[in-house]
Coordinates of C-alpha atoms in Angstrom, one line a residue:
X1 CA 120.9 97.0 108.2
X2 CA 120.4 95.9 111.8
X3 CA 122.6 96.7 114.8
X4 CA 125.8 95.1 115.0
X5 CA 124.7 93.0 118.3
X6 CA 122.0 91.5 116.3
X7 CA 124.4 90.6 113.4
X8 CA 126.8 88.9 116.1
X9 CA 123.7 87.2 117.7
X10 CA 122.8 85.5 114.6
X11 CA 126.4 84.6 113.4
X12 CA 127.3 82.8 116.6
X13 CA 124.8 80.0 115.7
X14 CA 127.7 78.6 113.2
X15 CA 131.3 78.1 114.0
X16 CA 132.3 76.1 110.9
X17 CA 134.3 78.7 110.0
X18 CA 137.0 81.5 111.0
X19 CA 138.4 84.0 108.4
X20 CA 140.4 87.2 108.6
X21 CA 141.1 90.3 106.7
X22 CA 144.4 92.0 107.5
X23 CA 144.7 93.8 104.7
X24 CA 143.0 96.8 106.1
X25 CA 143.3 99.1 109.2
X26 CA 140.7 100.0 111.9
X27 CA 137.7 101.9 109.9
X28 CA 134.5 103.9 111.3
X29 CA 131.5 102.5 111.9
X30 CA 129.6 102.8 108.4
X31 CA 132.9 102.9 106.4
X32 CA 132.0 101.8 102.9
X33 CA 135.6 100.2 101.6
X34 CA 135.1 99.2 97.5
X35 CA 137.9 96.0 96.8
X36 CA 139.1 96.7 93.7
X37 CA 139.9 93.5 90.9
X38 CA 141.8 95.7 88.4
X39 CA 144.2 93.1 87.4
X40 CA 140.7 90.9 86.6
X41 CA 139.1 93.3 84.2
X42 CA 138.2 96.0 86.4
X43 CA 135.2 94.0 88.4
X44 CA 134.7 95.2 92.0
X45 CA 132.5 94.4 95.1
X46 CA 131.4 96.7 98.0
X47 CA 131.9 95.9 102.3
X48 CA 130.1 97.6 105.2
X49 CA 132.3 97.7 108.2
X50 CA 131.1 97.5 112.0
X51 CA 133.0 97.9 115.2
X52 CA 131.4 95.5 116.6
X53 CA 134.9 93.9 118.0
X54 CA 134.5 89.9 117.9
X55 CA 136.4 87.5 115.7
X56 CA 133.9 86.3 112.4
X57 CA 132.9 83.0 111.5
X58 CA 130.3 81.3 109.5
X59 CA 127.4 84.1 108.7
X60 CA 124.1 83.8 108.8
X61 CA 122.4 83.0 105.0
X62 CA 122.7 86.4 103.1
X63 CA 125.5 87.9 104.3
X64 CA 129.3 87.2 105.1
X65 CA 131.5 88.4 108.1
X66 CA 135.5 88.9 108.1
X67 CA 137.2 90.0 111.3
X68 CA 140.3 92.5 110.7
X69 CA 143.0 91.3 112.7
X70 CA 144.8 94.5 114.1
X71 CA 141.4 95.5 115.5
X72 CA 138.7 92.5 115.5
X73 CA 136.6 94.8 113.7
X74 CA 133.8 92.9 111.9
X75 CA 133.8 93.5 108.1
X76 CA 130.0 92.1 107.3
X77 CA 129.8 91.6 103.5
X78 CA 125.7 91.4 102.3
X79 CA 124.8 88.4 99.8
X80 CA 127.7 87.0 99.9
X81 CA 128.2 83.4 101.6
X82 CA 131.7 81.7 101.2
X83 CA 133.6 83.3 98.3
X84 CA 136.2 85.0 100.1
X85 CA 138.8 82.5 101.4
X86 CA 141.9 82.9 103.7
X87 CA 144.8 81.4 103.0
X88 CA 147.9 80.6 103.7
X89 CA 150.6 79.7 100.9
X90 CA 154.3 78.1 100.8
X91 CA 156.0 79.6 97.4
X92 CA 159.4 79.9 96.4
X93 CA 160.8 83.3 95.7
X94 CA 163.8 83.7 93.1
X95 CA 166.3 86.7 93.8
X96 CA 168.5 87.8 90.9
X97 CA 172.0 87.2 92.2
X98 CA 172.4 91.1 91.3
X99 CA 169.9 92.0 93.6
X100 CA 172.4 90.2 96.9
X101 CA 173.7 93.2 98.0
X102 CA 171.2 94.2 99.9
X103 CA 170.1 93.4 103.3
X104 CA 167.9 93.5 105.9
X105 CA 164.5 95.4 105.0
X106 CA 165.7 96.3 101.7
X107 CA 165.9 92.4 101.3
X108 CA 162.5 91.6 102.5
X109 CA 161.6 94.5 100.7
X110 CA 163.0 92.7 97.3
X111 CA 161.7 89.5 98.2
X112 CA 158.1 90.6 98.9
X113 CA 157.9 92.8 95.3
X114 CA 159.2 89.8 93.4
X115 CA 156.4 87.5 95.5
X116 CA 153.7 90.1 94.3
X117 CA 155.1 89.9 90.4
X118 CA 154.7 86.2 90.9
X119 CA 151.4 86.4 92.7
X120 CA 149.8 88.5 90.1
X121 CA 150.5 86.3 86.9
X122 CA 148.9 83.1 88.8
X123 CA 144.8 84.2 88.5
X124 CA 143.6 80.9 89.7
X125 CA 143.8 77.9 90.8
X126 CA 141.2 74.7 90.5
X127 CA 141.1 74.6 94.7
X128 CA 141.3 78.6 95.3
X129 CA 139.6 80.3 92.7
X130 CA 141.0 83.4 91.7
X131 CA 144.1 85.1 93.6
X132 CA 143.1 88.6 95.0
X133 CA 145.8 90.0 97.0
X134 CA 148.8 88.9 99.2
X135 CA 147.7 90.1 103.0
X136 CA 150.5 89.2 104.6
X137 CA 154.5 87.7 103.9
X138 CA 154.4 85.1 107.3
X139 CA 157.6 84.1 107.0
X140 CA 160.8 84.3 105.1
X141 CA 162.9 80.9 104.7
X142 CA 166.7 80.7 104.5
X143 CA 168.2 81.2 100.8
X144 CA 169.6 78.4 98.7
X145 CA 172.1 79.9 96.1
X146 CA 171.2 78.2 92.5
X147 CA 174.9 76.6 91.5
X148 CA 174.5 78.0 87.6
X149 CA 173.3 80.9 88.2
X150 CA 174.2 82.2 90.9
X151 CA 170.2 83.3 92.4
X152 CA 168.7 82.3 95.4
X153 CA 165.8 80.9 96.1
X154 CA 164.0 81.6 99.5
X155 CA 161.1 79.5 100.8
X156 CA 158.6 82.2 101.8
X157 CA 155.0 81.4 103.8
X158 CA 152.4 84.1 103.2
X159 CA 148.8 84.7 103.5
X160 CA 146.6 85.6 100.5
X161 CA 142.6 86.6 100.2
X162 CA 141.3 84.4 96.8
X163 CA 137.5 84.5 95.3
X164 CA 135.6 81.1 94.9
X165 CA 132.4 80.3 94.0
X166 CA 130.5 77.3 95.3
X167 CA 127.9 75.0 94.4
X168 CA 124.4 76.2 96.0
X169 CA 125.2 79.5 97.1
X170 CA 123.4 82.9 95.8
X171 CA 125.3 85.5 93.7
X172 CA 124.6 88.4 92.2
X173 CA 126.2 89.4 88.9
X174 CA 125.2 91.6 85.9
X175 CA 123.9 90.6 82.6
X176 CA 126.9 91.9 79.8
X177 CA 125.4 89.2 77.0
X178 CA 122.1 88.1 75.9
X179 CA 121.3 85.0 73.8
X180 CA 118.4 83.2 72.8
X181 CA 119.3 80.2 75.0
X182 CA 120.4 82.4 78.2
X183 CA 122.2 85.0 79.8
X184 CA 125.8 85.1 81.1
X185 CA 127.0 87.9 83.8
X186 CA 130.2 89.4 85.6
X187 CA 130.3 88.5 89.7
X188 CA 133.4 90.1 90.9
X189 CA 136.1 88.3 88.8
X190 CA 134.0 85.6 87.4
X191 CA 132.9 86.7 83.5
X192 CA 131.3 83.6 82.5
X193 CA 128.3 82.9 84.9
X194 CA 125.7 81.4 83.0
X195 CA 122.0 81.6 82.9
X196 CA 119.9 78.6 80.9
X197 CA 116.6 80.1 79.3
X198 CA 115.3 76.8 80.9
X199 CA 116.3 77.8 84.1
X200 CA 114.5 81.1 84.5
X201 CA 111.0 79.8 84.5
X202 CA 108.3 82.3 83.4
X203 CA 110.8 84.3 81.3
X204 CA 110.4 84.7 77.6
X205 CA 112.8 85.5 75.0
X206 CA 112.1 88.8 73.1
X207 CA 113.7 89.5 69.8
X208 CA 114.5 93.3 69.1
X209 CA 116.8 95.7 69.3
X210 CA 117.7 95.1 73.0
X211 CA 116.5 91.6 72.9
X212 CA 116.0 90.8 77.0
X213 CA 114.0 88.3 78.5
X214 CA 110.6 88.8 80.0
X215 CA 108.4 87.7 82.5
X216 CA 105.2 88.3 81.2
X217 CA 103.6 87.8 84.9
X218 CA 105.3 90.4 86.8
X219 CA 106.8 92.6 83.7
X220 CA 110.5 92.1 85.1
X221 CA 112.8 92.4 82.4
X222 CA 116.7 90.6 82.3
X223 CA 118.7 92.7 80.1
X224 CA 122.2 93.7 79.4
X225 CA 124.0 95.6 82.7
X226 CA 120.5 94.5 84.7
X227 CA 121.8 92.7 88.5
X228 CA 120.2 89.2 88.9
X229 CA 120.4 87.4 92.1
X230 CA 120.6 83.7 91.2
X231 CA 121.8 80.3 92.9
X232 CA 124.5 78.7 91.4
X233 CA 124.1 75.0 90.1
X234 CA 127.8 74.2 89.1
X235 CA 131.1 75.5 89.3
X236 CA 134.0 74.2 86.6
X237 CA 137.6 75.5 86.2
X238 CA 139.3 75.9 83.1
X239 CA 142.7 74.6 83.5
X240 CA 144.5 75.8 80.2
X241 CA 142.4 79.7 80.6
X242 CA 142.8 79.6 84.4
X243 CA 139.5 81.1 84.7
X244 CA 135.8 79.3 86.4
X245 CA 132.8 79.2 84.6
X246 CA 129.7 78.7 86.5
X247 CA 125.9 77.8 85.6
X248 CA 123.4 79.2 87.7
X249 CA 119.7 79.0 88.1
X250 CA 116.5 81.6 89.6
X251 CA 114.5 78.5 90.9
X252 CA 114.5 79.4 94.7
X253 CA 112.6 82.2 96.8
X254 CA 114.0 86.1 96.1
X255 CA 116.2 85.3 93.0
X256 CA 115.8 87.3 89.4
X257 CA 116.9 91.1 88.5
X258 CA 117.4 93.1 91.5

């Protein structure tokens, strides 16, 4: 990895974007922090942190930068383009009318556990991707008691970090299935990223035990639980699984098994 002034030399060239990640504290330089998905079967992805203290935008091709906001440190994230998104979210968050008696923190308290219960059963949306993690609770709204029932609702404005894949970006993932047609991997919470036989050139199908496919030029083998770098073709959600399938491809420079 280069220095962190010629990471931040190369960033500045773009300013299309501006993300942050609050979720975490000031870290050493060469911190290695793993983000875990356990609520999205257990996949997980790996960030370098560097002091360099500057606020991130649009990274060069390859990698991706987030700034953490209590101490502008850069979080640079390698291969990775645009999948984590910062946003910020208007919900509504029910309160038992049991739950009334308490005030101040212990209110805020209630209202941000019941937000995260909420939060976690949601897993994706069409325009988000998948939900990660609730960073921060902005703002809490003024309660509206529910006649019947006696709840209230407040109107609560938080931030949240989500995963989305897009259209002509490279991924990595890791082969779990083989087929004679293709390949589908795991990238972070994504399960279904699929890999055409007629969109890994060169490759052949080999029948056997541990069927794989080969390139019979360069002897690399795609297997079960082997990484492959690949660009991704075309990104669908499934509305009634809430989950995104994605095709992807190894026609480009420096894509196939890593």
């Amino acid at each position: 990895m280069n220095s962190g002034q010629s990471w931040m030399t190369r960033e500045k060239r773009s300013n299309r974007y501006k993300r942050h990640w609050e979720s975490c504290g000031p870290q050493p330089m060469g911190t290695l922090i793993k983000v875990s998905f356990s609520h999205l079967r257990k996949s997980s992805m790996m960030f370098f942190v560097n002091p360099k203290k500057t606020h991130a935008k649009e990274p060069i091709k390859g990698s991706y930068c987030y700034s953490l906001h209590s101490s502008h440190e850069t979080l640079l994230v390698k291969r990775f383009l645009k999948m984590f998104l910062k946003v910020q979210l208007n919900w509504n968050v029910v309160i038992p009318a049991e739950s009334l008696d308490i005030k101040g923190l212990m209110l805020q308290k209630a209202i941000l556990i019941r937000l995260l219960d909420d939060f976690s059963t949601k897993r994706a949306t069409k325009d988000l991707g998948y939900l990660l993690a609730v960073t921060t609770l902005d703002k809490i709204g003024e309660g509206k008691v529910r006649e019947h029932s006696g709840d209230v609702l407040f109107p609560v404005t938080f931030t949240c970090l989500s995963f989305k894949v897009f259209k002509g970006e490279i991924v990595e993932g890791v082969v779990h299935k083989i087929l004679k047609h293709g390949v589908f991997m795991r990238c972070g919470p994504i399960e279904n990223l699929y890999l055409s036989n007629q969109k890994m050139s060169d490759y052949e199908y080999q029948i056997g035990e541990s069927p794989c496919f080969l390139n019979m030029k360069t002897g690399s083998r795609i297997e079960k639980d082997v990484g492959l770098r690949c660009v991704v073709i075309g990104v669908k959600y499934m509305e009634a699984m809430k989950e995104i399938q994605a095709v992807v491809g190894l026609e480009g420079d420096y894509l196939g098994p890593v």
